[in-house]
mmCIF file of C-alpha atoms and ligand atoms in Angstrom:
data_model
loop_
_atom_site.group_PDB
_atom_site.id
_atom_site.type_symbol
_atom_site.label_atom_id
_atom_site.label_comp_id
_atom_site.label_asym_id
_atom_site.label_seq_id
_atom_site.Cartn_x
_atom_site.Cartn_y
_atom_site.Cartn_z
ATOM 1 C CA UNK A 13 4.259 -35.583 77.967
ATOM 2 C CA UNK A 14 4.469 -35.243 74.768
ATOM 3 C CA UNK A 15 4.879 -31.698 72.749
ATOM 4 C CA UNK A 16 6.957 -30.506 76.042
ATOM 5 C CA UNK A 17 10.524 -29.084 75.350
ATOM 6 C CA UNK A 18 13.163 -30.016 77.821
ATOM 7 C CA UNK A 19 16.472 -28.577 78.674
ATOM 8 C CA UNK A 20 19.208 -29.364 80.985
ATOM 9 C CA UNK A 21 22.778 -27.580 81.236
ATOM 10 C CA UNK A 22 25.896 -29.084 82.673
ATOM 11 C CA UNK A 23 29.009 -27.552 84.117
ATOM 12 C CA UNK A 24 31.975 -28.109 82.361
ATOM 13 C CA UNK A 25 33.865 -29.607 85.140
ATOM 14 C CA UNK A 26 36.045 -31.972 83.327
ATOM 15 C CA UNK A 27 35.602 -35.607 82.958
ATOM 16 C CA UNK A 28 32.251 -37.442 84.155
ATOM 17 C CA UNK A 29 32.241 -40.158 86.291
ATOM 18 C CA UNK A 30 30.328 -43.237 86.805
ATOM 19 C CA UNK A 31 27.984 -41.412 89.547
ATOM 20 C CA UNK A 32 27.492 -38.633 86.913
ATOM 21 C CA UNK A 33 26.889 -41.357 84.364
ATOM 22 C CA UNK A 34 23.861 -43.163 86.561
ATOM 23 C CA UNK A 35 22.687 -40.728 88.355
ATOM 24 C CA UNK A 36 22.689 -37.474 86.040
ATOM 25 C CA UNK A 37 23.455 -38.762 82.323
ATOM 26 C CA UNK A 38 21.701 -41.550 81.746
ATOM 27 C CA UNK A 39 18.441 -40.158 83.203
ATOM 28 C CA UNK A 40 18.722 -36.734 81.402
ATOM 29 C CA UNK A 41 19.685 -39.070 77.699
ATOM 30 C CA UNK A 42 16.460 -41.369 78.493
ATOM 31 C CA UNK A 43 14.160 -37.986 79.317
ATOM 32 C CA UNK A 44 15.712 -35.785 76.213
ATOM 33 C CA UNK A 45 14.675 -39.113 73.983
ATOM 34 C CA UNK A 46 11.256 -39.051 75.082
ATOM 35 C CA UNK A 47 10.532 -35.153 74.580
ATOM 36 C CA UNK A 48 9.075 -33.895 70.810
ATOM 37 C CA UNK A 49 12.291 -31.082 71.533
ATOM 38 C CA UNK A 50 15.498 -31.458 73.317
ATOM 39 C CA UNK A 51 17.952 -28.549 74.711
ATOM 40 C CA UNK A 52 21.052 -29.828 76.285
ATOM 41 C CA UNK A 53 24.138 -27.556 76.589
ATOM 42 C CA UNK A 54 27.594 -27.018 78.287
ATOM 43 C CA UNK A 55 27.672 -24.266 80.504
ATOM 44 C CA UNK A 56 30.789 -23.144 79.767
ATOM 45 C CA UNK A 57 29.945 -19.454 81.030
ATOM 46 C CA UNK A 58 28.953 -21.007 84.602
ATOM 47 C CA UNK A 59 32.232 -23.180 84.780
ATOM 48 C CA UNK A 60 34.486 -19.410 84.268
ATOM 49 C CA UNK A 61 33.270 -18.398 87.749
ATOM 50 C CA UNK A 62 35.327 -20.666 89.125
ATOM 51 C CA UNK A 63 37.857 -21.934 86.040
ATOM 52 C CA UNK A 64 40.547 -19.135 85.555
ATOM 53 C CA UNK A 65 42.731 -20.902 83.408
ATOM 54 C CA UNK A 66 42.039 -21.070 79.624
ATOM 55 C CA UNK A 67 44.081 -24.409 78.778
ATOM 56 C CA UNK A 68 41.596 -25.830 81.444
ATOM 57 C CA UNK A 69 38.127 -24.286 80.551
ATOM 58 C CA UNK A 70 38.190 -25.595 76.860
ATOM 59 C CA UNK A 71 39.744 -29.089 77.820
ATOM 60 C CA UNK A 72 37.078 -29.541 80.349
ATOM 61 C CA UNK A 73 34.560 -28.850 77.561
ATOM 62 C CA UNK A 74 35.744 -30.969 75.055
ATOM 63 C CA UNK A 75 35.546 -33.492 77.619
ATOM 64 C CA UNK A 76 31.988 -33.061 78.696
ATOM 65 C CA UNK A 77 30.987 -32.875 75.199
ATOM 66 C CA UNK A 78 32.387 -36.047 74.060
ATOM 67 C CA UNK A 79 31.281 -37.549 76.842
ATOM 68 C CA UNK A 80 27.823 -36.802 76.254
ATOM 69 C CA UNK A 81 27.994 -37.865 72.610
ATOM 70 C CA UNK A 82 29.865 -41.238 73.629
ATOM 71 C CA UNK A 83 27.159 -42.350 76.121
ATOM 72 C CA UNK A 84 24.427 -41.835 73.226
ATOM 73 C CA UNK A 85 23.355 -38.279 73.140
ATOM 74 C CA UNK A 86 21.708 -38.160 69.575
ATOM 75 C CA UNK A 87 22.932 -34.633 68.436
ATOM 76 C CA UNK A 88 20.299 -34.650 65.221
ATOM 77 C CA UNK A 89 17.489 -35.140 67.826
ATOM 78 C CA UNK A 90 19.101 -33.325 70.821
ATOM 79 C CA UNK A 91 20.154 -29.695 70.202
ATOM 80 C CA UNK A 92 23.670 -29.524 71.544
ATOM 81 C CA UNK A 93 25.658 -26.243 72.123
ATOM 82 C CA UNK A 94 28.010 -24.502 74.419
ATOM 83 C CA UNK A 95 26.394 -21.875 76.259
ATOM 84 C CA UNK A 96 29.255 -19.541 74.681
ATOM 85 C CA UNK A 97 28.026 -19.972 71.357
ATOM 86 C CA UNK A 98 24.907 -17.953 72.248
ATOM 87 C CA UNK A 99 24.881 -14.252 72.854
ATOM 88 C CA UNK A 100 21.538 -14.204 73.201
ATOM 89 C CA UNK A 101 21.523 -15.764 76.493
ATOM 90 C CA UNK A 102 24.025 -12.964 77.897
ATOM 91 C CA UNK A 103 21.673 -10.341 76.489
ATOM 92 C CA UNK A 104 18.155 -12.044 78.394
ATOM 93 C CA UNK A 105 20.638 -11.870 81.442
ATOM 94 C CA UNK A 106 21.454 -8.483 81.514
ATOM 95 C CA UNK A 107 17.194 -7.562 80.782
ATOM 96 C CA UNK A 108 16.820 -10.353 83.871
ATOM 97 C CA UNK A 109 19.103 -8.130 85.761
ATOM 98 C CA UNK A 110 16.379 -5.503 85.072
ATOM 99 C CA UNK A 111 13.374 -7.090 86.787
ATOM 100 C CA UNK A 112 15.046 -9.267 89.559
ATOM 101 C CA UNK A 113 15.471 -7.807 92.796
ATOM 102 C CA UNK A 114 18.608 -8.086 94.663
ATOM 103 C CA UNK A 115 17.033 -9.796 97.781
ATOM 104 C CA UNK A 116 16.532 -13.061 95.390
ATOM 105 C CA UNK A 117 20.180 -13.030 94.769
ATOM 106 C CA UNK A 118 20.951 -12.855 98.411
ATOM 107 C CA UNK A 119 18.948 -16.185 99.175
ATOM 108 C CA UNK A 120 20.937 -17.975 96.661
ATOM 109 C CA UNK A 121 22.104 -21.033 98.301
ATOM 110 C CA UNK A 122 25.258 -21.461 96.396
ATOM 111 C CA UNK A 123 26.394 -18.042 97.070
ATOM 112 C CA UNK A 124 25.094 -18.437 101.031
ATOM 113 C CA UNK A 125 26.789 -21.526 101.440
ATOM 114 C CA UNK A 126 30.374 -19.819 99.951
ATOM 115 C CA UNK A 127 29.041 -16.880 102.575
ATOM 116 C CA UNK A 128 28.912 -19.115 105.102
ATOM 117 C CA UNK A 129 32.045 -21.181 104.990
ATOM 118 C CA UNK A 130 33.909 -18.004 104.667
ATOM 119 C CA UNK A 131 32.521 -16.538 108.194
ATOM 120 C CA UNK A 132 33.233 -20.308 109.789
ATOM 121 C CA UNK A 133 36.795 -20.252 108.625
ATOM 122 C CA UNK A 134 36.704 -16.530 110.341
ATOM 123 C CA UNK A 135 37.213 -14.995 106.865
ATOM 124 C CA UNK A 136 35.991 -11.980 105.075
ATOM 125 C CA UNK A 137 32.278 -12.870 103.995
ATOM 126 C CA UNK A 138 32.805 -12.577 100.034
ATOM 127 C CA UNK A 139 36.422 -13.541 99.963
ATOM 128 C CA UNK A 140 36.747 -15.513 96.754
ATOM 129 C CA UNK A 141 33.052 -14.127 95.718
ATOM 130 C CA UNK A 142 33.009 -12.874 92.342
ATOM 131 C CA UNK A 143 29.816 -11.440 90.688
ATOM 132 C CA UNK A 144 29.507 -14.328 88.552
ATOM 133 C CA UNK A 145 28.599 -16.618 91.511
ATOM 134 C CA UNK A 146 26.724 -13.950 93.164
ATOM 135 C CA UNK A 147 24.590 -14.022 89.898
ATOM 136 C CA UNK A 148 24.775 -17.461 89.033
ATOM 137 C CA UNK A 149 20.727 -18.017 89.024
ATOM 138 C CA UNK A 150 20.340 -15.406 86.383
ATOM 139 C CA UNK A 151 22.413 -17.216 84.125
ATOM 140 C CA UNK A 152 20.814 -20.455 84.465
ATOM 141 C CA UNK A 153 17.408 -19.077 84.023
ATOM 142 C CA UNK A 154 18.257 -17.429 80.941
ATOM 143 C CA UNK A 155 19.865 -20.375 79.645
ATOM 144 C CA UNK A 156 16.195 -21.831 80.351
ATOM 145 C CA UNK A 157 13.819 -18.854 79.214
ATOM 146 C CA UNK A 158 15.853 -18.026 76.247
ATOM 147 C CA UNK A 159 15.187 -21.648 74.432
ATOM 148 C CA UNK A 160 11.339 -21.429 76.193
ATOM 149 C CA UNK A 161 11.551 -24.683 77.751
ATOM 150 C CA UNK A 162 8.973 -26.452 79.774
ATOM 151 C CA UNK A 163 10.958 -29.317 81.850
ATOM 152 C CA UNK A 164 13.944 -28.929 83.465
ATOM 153 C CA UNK A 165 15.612 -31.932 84.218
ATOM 154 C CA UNK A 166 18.441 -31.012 87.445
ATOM 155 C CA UNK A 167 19.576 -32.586 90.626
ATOM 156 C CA UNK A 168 18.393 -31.841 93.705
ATOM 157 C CA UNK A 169 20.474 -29.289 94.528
ATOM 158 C CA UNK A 170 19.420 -27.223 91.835
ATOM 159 C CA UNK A 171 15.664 -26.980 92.863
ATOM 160 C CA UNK A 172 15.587 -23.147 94.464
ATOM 161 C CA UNK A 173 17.309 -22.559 90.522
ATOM 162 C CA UNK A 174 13.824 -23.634 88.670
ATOM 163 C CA UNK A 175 12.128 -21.865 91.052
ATOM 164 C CA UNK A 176 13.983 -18.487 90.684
ATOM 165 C CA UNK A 177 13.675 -18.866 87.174
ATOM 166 C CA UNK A 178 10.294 -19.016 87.728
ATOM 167 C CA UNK A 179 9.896 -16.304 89.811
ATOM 168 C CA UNK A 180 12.001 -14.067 86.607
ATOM 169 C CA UNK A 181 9.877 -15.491 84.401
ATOM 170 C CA UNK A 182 7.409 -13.952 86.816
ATOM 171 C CA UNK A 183 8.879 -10.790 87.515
ATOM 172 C CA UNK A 184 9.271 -10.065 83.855
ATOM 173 C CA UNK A 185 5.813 -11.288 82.723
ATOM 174 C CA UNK A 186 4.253 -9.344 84.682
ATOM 175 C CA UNK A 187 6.535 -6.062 84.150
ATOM 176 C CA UNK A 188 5.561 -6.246 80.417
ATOM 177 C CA UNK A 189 4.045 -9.097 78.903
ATOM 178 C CA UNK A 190 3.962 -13.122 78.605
ATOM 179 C CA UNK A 191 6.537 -14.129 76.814
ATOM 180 C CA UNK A 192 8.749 -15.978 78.931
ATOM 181 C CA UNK A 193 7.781 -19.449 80.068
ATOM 182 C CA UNK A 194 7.532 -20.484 83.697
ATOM 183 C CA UNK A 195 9.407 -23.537 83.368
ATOM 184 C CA UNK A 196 9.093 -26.758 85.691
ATOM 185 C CA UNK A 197 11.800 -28.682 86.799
ATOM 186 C CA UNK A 198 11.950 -32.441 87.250
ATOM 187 C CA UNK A 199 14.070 -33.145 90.141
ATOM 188 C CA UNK A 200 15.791 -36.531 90.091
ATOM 189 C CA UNK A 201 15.224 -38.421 92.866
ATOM 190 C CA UNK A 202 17.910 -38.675 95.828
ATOM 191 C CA UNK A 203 17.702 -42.758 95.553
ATOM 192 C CA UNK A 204 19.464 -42.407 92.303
ATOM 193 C CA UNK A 205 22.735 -41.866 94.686
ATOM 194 C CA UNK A 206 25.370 -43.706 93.420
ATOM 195 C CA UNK A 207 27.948 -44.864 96.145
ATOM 196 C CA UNK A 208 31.850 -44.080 95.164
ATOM 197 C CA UNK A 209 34.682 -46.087 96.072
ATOM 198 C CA UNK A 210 34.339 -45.773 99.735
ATOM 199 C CA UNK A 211 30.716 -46.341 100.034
ATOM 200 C CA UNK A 212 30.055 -42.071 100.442
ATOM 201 C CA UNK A 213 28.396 -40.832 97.561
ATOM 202 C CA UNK A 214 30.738 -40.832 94.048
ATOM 203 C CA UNK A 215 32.216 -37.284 93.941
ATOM 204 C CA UNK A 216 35.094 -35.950 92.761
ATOM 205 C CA UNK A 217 35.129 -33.931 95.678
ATOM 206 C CA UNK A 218 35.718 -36.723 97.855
ATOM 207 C CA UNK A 219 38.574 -38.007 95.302
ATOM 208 C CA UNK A 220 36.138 -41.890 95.537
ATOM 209 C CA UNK A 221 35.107 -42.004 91.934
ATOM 210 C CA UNK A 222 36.002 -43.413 88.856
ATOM 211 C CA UNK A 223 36.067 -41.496 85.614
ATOM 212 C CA UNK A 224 34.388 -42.760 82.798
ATOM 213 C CA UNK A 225 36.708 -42.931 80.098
ATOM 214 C CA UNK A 226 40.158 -42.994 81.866
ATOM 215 C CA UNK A 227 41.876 -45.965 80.094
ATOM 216 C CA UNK A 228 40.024 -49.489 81.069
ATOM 217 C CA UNK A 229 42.924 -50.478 82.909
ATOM 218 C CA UNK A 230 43.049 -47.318 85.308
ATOM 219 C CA UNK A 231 39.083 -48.255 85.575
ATOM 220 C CA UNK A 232 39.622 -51.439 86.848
ATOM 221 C CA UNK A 233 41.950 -50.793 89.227
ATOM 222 C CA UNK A 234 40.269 -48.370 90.793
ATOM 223 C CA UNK A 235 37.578 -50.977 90.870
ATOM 224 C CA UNK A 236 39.320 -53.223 92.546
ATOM 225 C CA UNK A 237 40.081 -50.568 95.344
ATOM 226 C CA UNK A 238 36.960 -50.463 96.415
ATOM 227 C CA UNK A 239 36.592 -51.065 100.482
ATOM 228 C CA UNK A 240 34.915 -53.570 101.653
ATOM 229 C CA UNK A 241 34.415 -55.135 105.469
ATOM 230 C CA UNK A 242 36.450 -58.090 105.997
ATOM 231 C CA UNK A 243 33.681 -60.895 105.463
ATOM 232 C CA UNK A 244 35.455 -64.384 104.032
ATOM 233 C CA UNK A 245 34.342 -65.470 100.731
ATOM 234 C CA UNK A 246 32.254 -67.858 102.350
ATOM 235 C CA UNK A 247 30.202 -65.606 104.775
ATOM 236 C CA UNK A 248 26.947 -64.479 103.991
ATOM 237 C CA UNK A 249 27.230 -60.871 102.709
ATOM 238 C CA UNK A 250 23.906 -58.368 102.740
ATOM 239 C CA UNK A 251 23.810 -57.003 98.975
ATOM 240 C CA UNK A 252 22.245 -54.043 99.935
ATOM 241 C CA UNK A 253 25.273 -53.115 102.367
ATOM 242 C CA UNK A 254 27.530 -53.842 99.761
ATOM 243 C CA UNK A 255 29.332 -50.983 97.556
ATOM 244 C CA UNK A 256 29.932 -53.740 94.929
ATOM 245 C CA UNK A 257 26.828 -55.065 94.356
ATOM 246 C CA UNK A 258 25.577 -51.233 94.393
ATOM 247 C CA UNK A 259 27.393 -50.165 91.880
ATOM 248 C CA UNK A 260 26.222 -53.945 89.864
ATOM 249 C CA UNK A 261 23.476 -53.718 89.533
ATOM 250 C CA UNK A 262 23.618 -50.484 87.532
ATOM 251 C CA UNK A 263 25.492 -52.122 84.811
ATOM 252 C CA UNK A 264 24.628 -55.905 84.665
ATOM 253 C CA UNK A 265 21.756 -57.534 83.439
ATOM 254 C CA UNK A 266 19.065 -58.298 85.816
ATOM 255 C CA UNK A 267 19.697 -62.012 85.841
ATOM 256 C CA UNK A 268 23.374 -61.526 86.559
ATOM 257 C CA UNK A 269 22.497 -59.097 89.160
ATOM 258 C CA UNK A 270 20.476 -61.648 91.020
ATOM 259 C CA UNK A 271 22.901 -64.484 91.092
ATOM 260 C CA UNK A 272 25.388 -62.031 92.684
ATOM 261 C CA UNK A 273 22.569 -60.635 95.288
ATOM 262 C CA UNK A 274 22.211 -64.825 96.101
ATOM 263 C CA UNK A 275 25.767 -65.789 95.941
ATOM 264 C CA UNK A 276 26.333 -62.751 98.562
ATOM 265 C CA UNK A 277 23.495 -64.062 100.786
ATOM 266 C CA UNK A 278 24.254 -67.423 100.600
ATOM 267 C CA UNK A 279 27.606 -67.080 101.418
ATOM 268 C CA UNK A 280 28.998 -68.202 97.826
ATOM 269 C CA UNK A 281 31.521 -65.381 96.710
ATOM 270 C CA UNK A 282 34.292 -63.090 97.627
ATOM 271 C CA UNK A 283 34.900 -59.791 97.706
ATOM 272 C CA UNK A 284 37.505 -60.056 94.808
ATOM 273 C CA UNK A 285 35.395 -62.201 92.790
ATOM 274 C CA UNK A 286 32.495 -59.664 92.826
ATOM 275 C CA UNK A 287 34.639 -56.805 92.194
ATOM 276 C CA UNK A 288 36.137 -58.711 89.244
ATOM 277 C CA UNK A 289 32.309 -59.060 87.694
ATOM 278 C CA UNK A 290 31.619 -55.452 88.457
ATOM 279 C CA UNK A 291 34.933 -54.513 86.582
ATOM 280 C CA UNK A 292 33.562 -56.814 83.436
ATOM 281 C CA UNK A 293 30.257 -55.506 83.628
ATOM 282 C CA UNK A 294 31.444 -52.256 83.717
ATOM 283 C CA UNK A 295 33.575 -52.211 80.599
ATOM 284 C CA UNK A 296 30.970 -53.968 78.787
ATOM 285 C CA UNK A 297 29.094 -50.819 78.938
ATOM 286 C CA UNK A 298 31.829 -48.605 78.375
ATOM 287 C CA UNK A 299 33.541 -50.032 75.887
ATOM 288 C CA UNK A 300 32.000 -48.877 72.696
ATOM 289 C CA UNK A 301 31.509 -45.239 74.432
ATOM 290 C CA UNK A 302 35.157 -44.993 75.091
ATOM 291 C CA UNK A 303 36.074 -45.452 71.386
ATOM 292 C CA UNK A 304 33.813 -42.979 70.343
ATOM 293 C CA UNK A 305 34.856 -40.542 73.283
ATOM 294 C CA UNK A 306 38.472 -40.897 71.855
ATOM 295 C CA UNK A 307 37.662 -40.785 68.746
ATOM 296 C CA UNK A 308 35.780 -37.206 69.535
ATOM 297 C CA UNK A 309 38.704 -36.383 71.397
ATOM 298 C CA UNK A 310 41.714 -37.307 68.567
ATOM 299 C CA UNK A 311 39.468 -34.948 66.050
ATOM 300 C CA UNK A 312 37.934 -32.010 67.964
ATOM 301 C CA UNK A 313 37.476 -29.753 64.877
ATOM 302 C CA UNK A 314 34.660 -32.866 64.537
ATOM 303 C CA UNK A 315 33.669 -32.039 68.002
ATOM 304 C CA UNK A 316 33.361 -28.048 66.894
ATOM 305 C CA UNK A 317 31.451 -29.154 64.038
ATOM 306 C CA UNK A 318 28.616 -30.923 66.302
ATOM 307 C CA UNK A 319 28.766 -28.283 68.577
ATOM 308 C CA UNK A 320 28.566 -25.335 66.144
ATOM 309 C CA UNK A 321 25.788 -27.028 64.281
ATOM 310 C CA UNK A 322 23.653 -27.267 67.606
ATOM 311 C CA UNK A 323 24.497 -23.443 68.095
ATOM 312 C CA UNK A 324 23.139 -22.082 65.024
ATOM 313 C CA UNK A 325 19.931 -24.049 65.791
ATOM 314 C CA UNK A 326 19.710 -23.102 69.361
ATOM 315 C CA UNK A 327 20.306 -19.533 68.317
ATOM 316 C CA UNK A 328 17.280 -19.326 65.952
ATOM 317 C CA UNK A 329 14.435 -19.951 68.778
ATOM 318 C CA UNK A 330 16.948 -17.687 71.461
ATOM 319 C CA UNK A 331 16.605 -15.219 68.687
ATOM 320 C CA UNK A 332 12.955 -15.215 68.503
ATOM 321 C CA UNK A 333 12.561 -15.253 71.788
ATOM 322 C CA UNK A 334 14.901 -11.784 72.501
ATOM 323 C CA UNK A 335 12.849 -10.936 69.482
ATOM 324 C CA UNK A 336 9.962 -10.639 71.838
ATOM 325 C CA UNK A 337 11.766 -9.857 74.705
ATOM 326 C CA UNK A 338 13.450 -6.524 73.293
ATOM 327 C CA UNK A 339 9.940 -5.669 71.400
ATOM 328 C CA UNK A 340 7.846 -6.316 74.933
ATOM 329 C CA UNK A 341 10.906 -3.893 77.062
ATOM 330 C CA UNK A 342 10.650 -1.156 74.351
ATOM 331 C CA UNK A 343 13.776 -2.083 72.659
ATOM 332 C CA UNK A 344 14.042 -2.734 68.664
ATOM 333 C CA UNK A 345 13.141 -6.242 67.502
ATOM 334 C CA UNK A 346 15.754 -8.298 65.976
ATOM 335 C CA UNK A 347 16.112 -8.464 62.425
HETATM 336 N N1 LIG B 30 23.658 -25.266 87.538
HETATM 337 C C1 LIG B 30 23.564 -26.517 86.847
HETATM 338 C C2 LIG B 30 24.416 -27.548 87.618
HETATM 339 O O1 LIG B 30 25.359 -27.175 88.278
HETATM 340 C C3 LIG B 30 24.048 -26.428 85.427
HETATM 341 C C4 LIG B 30 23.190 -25.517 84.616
HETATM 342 C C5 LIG B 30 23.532 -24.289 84.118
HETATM 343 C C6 LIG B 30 21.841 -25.771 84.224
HETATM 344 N N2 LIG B 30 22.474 -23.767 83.426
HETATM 345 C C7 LIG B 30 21.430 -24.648 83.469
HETATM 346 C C8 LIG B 30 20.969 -26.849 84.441
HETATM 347 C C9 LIG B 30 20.143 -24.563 82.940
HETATM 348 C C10 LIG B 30 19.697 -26.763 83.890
HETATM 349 C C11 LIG B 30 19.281 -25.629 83.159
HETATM 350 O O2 LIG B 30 24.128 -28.709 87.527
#
């Protein structure tokens, strides 16, 4: 599709992990390379809902950023910037706030499911709700209207957040005039699940996962603690049961990821072996990123320059958008 512009955001949560790597990374650096115009930022802004602690917010953003650079994000092709850096985004927020009735709000999942789990743990309903989670979706779709994008690139659980960005789009279109785009979102597909340590899905949540540029040796350890049932080396083993061979065949060559799948069903390898060739495999791929992730990290006035260069372009097209916005609402254009 070419002439589309895409844009994704990403929470500043601190350090990536492998399953963020295959499942969300990697897919969103493959899509942003194929697109005439790229938008990816650090949503710095969403992380403060639930980050109170400075030391913590801008470590977890250098980390995400140099992460993103490491693994091949192309920051001359791919306009990079922390939400933060744009003011214009906070403005389209507040006019969002104008057009978007508070019943959309209330269907917010995120903010339901916090709702929820409060009332199950027989607790006031918005205890530990702050306004910024309550208005979480207008955020994120001003991050997407102000840059005009097209595709939206998200996991699945951020599908009802294209489509209330849609619906603002919608709202304010119709209000006043078109010039917000309804933007589209391309949901990754659920198969691209990446099993953790304990064969549930990777997530720091569940404390299974392996970050991405923790030293190699901390990697392979954690490698090596994968579980596993208690088959002999010379069992037959079915690949597509197995955590290790999972996690494999994302990082080895397809040749080398077939003579493990046959050496598991023929009852030629061990459990230790395997995990050994995963651990290789896996800081074959990693090993160049890592020294550019620490080098990012050991010079992050480097890291503000990338950042701050992305801003000023992202804040030319946010600018002609409120442009429009503010003339279309009644309000003075931008200079
Ligand atoms: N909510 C997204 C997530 O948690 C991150 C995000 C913020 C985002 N703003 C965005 C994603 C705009 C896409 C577009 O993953």
């Amino acid at each position: 599709m070419a002439g589309k512009t895409v844009l994704t955001g990403v929470q500043a949560t601190g350090m990536p992990h492998l399953g963020n790597y295959i499942g969300a990374i990697r897919p969103a650096l493959e899509k942003a390379a194929q697109e005439e115009k790229s938008f990816l930022f650090i949503a710095d802004y969403h992380a403060l809902n639930s980050v109170h602690d400075a030391v913590a917010l801008k470590r977890d953003t250098y980390e995400v950023a140099a992460c993103w650079l490491a693994l091949g994000l192309d920051p001359a092709r791919t306009i990079f910037y922390r939400q933060s850096d744009i003011p214009e985004i906070m403005e389209l927020t507040t006019i969002l706030c104008a057009v978007t009735p508070k019943g959309l709000m209330d269907r917010s999942h995120a903010y339901k499911a916090s709702v929820d789990r409060n009332k199950a743990d027989g607790n006031d309903a918005d205890l530990n709700v702050n306004m910024g989670l309550y208005t979480y979706p207008l955020l994120m779709a001003a991050d997407i209207l102000s840059m005009r994008a097209d595709l939206v690139p998200v996991g699945h659980d951020q599908t009802q957040h294209i489509e209330f960005a849609r619906d603002m789009a919608g709202y304010f279109n119709n209000a006043y005039k078109s010039v917000l785009v309804p933007p589209t979102g391309l949901i990754q597909a659920q198969s691209a699940t990446v099993p953790g340590l304990d064969g549930r899905k990777m997530s720091k949540s569940y404390n299974n996962h392996v970050p991405l540029f923790a030293d190699a040796k901390a990697r392979q350890k954690l490698i090596m603690k994968i579980i596993t049932d208690s088959k002999l080396p010379n069992e037959a083993k079915d690949p597509a049961d197995s955590t290790i061979y999972k996690l494999y065949a994302y990082f080895a060559a397809d040749a080398e990821r077939q003579a493990m799948h046959d050496a598991f069903t023929g009852g030629q390898m061990g459990y230790g072996d395997a995990k050994k060739l995963l651990a290789e495999a896996v800081e074959k791929s990693l090993e160049k990123p890592s020294q550019i992730y620490q080098s990012y990290m050991a010079d992050l006035p480097k890291l503000d320059a990338v950042l701050e260069e992305g801003a000023d372009r992202a804040r030319k097209v946010a600018r002609n958008t409120l442009s429009d916005v503010r003339e279309a609402i009644g309000v003075k254009r931008l200079k």
